[in-house]
Each structure stands twice: as C-alpha cells, then as structure tokens.
Short mmCIF file of C-alpha atoms in Angstrom, two decimals:
data_model
loop_
_atom_site.label_atom_id
_atom_site.label_comp_id
_atom_site.label_asym_id
_atom_site.label_seq_id
_atom_site.Cartn_x
_atom_site.Cartn_y
_atom_site.Cartn_z
CA UNK A 15 -118.16 11.23 -55.49
CA UNK A 16 -121.16 8.73 -54.97
CA UNK A 17 -117.88 5.62 -54.39
CA UNK A 18 -116.01 7.45 -51.61
CA UNK A 19 -119.42 9.29 -50.03
CA UNK A 20 -118.70 12.73 -51.19
CA UNK A 21 -121.91 13.55 -50.64
CA UNK A 22 -124.47 16.59 -48.90
CA UNK A 23 -127.20 15.19 -46.79
CA UNK A 24 -129.80 17.36 -46.26
CA UNK A 25 -130.92 18.04 -42.62
CA UNK A 26 -133.31 20.67 -41.32
CA UNK A 27 -131.25 24.00 -40.93
CA UNK A 28 -129.89 25.25 -44.42
CA UNK A 29 -128.68 21.48 -46.27
CA UNK A 30 -133.09 21.88 -48.11
CA UNK A 31 -132.14 19.82 -50.72
CA UNK A 32 -134.71 16.50 -50.70
CA UNK A 33 -131.88 13.74 -51.19
CA UNK A 34 -128.80 13.75 -50.55
CA UNK A 35 -126.75 15.66 -53.27
CA UNK A 36 -122.72 14.70 -54.19
CA UNK A 37 -120.22 17.62 -54.57
CA UNK A 38 -117.81 17.24 -56.19
CA UNK A 39 -118.68 19.17 -59.37
CA UNK A 40 -115.00 21.36 -58.79
CA UNK A 41 -113.42 18.78 -59.55
CA UNK A 42 -115.38 18.19 -63.43
CA UNK A 43 -114.61 21.88 -63.51
CA UNK A 44 -111.63 21.51 -63.60
CA UNK A 45 -110.43 19.45 -65.69
CA UNK A 46 -111.85 20.09 -68.03
CA UNK A 47 -110.73 23.60 -67.39
CA UNK A 48 -107.12 22.25 -67.02
CA UNK A 49 -107.41 20.00 -70.01
CA UNK A 50 -109.25 22.59 -72.68
CA UNK A 51 -105.87 24.87 -72.15
CA UNK A 52 -103.10 22.41 -72.65
CA UNK A 53 -104.84 22.16 -75.96
CA UNK A 54 -104.41 25.70 -77.26
CA UNK A 55 -103.72 27.31 -74.65
CA UNK A 56 -100.19 29.04 -75.58
CA UNK A 57 -98.30 29.47 -71.71
CA UNK A 58 -95.35 30.25 -70.85
CA UNK A 59 -93.64 31.59 -67.37
CA UNK A 60 -96.26 33.55 -65.61
CA UNK A 61 -99.60 31.75 -66.87
CA UNK A 62 -98.21 28.60 -65.30
CA UNK A 63 -98.09 30.43 -61.72
CA UNK A 64 -101.57 31.12 -62.67
CA UNK A 65 -101.51 27.67 -62.63
CA UNK A 66 -99.33 26.35 -59.59
CA UNK A 67 -101.86 28.13 -58.21
CA UNK A 68 -105.00 27.81 -59.53
CA UNK A 69 -104.16 24.58 -58.93
CA UNK A 70 -103.20 24.49 -55.47
CA UNK A 71 -106.58 25.98 -54.64
CA UNK A 72 -108.14 22.92 -56.02
CA UNK A 73 -106.28 20.59 -54.23
CA UNK A 74 -106.56 22.65 -50.92
CA UNK A 75 -110.44 22.27 -51.85
CA UNK A 76 -111.11 18.32 -52.59
CA UNK A 77 -108.88 17.92 -49.48
CA UNK A 78 -111.80 19.59 -47.21
CA UNK A 79 -114.17 18.28 -49.02
CA UNK A 80 -112.09 14.22 -48.86
CA UNK A 81 -110.55 15.10 -44.71
CA UNK A 82 -112.84 17.92 -43.25
CA UNK A 83 -109.11 20.87 -42.20
CA UNK A 84 -109.57 23.61 -40.31
CA UNK A 85 -110.22 26.55 -41.17
CA UNK A 86 -106.05 28.29 -40.26
CA UNK A 87 -105.27 25.00 -43.10
CA UNK A 88 -107.78 25.88 -45.28
CA UNK A 89 -106.17 29.01 -44.79
CA UNK A 90 -102.40 28.81 -45.06
CA UNK A 91 -103.61 26.82 -48.63
CA UNK A 92 -104.79 29.63 -49.54
CA UNK A 93 -101.80 32.42 -48.35
CA UNK A 94 -100.17 30.00 -49.95
CA UNK A 95 -101.99 30.73 -53.64
CA UNK A 96 -102.49 33.54 -53.41
CA UNK A 97 -98.62 33.52 -53.19
CA UNK A 98 -97.89 31.74 -56.24
CA UNK A 99 -100.14 34.64 -57.89
CA UNK A 100 -98.23 37.58 -56.59
CA UNK A 101 -95.07 35.95 -57.88
CA UNK A 102 -96.49 35.40 -61.35
CA UNK A 103 -96.41 39.62 -61.08
CA UNK A 104 -100.85 39.09 -60.83
CA UNK A 105 -101.75 42.36 -58.75
CA UNK A 106 -102.17 45.49 -58.66
CA UNK A 107 -99.31 48.28 -60.89
CA UNK A 108 -97.55 51.09 -60.28
CA UNK A 109 -99.95 53.45 -62.03
CA UNK A 110 -102.83 52.65 -59.95
CA UNK A 111 -101.24 52.17 -56.02
CA UNK A 112 -97.63 53.82 -56.62
CA UNK A 113 -96.69 52.89 -53.18
CA UNK A 114 -95.98 49.45 -51.24
CA UNK A 115 -99.69 48.87 -50.39
CA UNK A 116 -100.16 47.56 -53.99
CA UNK A 117 -99.06 44.32 -53.19
CA UNK A 118 -101.14 43.63 -49.85
CA UNK A 119 -104.40 44.94 -51.18
CA UNK A 120 -104.03 42.97 -53.85
CA UNK A 121 -103.84 39.34 -51.93
CA UNK A 122 -106.15 40.77 -49.32
CA UNK A 123 -109.13 41.57 -52.54
CA UNK A 124 -107.91 38.00 -53.54
CA UNK A 125 -109.40 36.10 -50.41
CA UNK A 126 -112.17 37.80 -50.03
CA UNK A 127 -113.31 36.63 -53.60
CA UNK A 128 -111.44 32.95 -52.38
CA UNK A 129 -113.76 33.34 -49.96
CA UNK A 130 -117.05 34.52 -51.05
CA UNK A 131 -117.26 32.73 -53.53
CA UNK A 132 -117.00 29.52 -50.77
CA UNK A 133 -119.60 30.90 -48.68
CA UNK A 134 -121.89 31.70 -52.30
CA UNK A 135 -122.01 28.19 -52.47
CA UNK A 136 -124.75 27.35 -50.37
CA UNK A 137 -127.19 27.19 -53.39
CA UNK A 138 -128.66 25.99 -56.85
CA UNK A 139 -125.98 27.61 -59.03
CA UNK A 140 -126.18 30.26 -57.88
CA UNK A 141 -121.98 29.72 -57.47
CA UNK A 142 -122.15 28.75 -61.18
CA UNK A 143 -124.38 31.42 -61.87
CA UNK A 144 -121.73 34.46 -60.93
CA UNK A 145 -119.12 32.54 -62.35
CA UNK A 146 -120.09 32.97 -65.83
CA UNK A 147 -121.85 36.23 -65.48
CA UNK A 148 -118.87 37.54 -63.45
CA UNK A 149 -116.07 36.07 -66.21
CA UNK A 150 -118.17 37.19 -69.16
CA UNK A 151 -118.03 40.61 -67.91
CA UNK A 152 -114.26 40.32 -68.24
CA UNK A 153 -114.23 38.32 -71.51
CA UNK A 154 -115.75 41.39 -72.48
CA UNK A 155 -113.12 44.18 -71.03
CA UNK A 156 -110.26 41.14 -72.94
CA UNK A 157 -111.65 41.34 -75.39
CA UNK A 158 -111.50 45.43 -75.43
CA UNK A 159 -108.31 45.69 -74.51
CA UNK A 160 -107.21 44.02 -77.07
CA UNK A 161 -105.94 40.96 -74.37
CA UNK A 162 -106.78 37.76 -76.38
CA UNK A 163 -104.45 35.23 -74.75
CA UNK A 164 -106.42 36.28 -71.19
CA UNK A 165 -110.15 36.04 -73.36
CA UNK A 166 -108.95 33.11 -74.09
CA UNK A 167 -108.46 31.42 -70.89
CA UNK A 168 -111.63 32.53 -69.71
CA UNK A 169 -113.18 30.98 -72.36
CA UNK A 170 -111.92 27.34 -71.57
CA UNK A 171 -112.87 28.36 -68.33
CA UNK A 172 -116.90 29.84 -68.82
CA UNK A 173 -117.04 27.11 -71.12
CA UNK A 174 -115.86 24.21 -68.04
CA UNK A 175 -118.49 26.07 -66.07
CA UNK A 176 -121.71 26.03 -68.51
CA UNK A 177 -120.96 22.25 -68.64
CA UNK A 178 -120.97 22.04 -65.13
CA UNK A 179 -124.87 24.68 -64.69
CA UNK A 180 -126.53 21.91 -66.52
CA UNK A 181 -126.11 19.24 -64.00
CA UNK A 182 -126.02 22.30 -61.14
CA UNK A 183 -128.84 23.72 -61.95
CA UNK A 184 -131.96 23.63 -59.71
CA UNK A 185 -132.88 20.98 -58.61
CA UNK A 186 -129.11 20.05 -58.37
CA UNK A 187 -128.24 17.15 -58.78
CA UNK A 188 -123.85 17.61 -57.96
CA UNK A 189 -122.93 20.44 -56.03
CA UNK A 190 -119.39 22.83 -56.90
CA UNK A 191 -118.31 21.33 -52.76
CA UNK A 192 -114.55 23.49 -51.79
CA UNK A 193 -112.60 22.32 -54.82
CA UNK A 194 -115.19 23.72 -56.55
CA UNK A 195 -115.67 26.54 -54.78
CA UNK A 196 -111.78 27.87 -54.53
CA UNK A 197 -110.48 27.02 -57.20
CA UNK A 198 -113.19 29.45 -59.06
CA UNK A 199 -112.53 32.17 -55.92
CA UNK A 200 -109.52 31.67 -57.22
CA UNK A 201 -109.88 32.59 -61.01
CA UNK A 202 -111.72 35.44 -60.73
CA UNK A 203 -110.46 36.50 -58.01
CA UNK A 204 -106.76 37.32 -59.87
CA UNK A 205 -108.45 37.64 -62.79
CA UNK A 206 -108.13 41.77 -63.20
CA UNK A 207 -104.74 41.31 -62.23
CA UNK A 208 -104.47 40.36 -66.02
CA UNK A 209 -105.34 42.94 -67.17
CA UNK A 210 -102.65 46.32 -68.07
CA UNK A 211 -105.31 49.28 -66.78
CA UNK A 212 -103.62 51.63 -68.51
CA UNK A 213 -104.90 51.40 -71.15
CA UNK A 214 -108.88 50.96 -72.96
CA UNK A 215 -109.10 50.05 -76.66
CA UNK A 216 -112.83 50.53 -78.47
CA UNK A 217 -113.55 50.57 -81.19
CA UNK A 218 -110.75 49.48 -82.19
CA UNK A 219 -108.33 52.68 -80.33
CA UNK A 220 -105.65 52.31 -78.15
CA UNK A 221 -106.73 55.13 -75.50
CA UNK A 222 -105.00 55.87 -72.46
CA UNK A 223 -106.90 55.79 -69.27
CA UNK A 224 -104.84 58.37 -65.76
#
C-alpha cells in the first residue's frame, strides 16, 4: 500500500484519523479467505460461481482503490457480480416467493448489502466488527440447519476477518478499502440464499418451515 501510495490521508471533514493510513486491507482478507478455501473446501460448480462473483467484487474495488472509477462503472461491475450469484442459484426460492419477483428482489438485496458495507467502512473497525457478528449469526443458522459445507465457508471468512481486525481496531493501522468492503458486502449479501429456509434443525431434528 505504501509502495503504490494506496493511502488514506486525514482531512478536516470526515477523515479525522491522526496519520496517513493504508487502505489495502481488503487484499489481506480476500487472499487469506481464498487460500483457506483452497485447502479445505469441497468445491462444486455453484460455489465456483459464488467465488467468481466474490472475486469480481474484490477486483472492482481494487481497481477503484488504485484508480477511482465513476459510480456508473462500479455499478455495472456490481451487476455482473450479482449475475454470477444469481446464475449459481443464490436467490429467494419458490417456497418464499412463487412469482417472477424473487430474482429482482434477490438482486436488489445483494446490491443493497454490497453498497451498505461500502458506506460504513468509514470508522476504525466498524465494517469488520459488523461483518464478524453478522457471519457469526449465519454460522449458528448453518449448524442449526446442518449445512456444514456452508458453515465451512463462513468459518474461513470469519478467520480472515478476525485476523484483519487485529490491525483494523482503533486506532486502525490499515483500512479495508473498496476492495475489502465490496467483497465483504457481496459475501454477506449472498449468504442468506445459501440456506434451505424450508427446513430448520432444532436440537438435531429437521423441522419444515411453512
């Protein structure tokens, strides 16, 4: 980050940190997450598309960190990533919405979460802690539903966030940058669609949800 001047400089308005701070932390989160999955995760075609969508968001953010993109350019990139998620089957299923609206509603939801994390990445540790607690909630749901593959995916993500938080907590030594916030937003925005909400496990028993 220092080599390529990917530095967030303080000013008198929003950026009130005391010294210039690098914002390439998203690369550390993404790469550690990717390496962990490569070692332990049982990939299939759906999850490969999930990984492609997540990676697209990371690289769009990284380009924006290096050379700021126009809002329209970022939005087009986000739409392509969302298309990958939808193509992989990560959207509201028929038992929730039985009409044609389940696809656009799902796309809208993912886009909202992506940009929400991009917006809250303005305070030391805020986006990281929010991501950590959100993923913990999804992890509990994964165990209740006996979705152990999804649980593995979440654990890899949580491990990367925990390690990054050590350097992102106040006073932050490094920030996520757009690369990190877009990647995290895409991951968490897609996470609800990895579960079969028609079934819930409670103390080892599968209970259908109507």
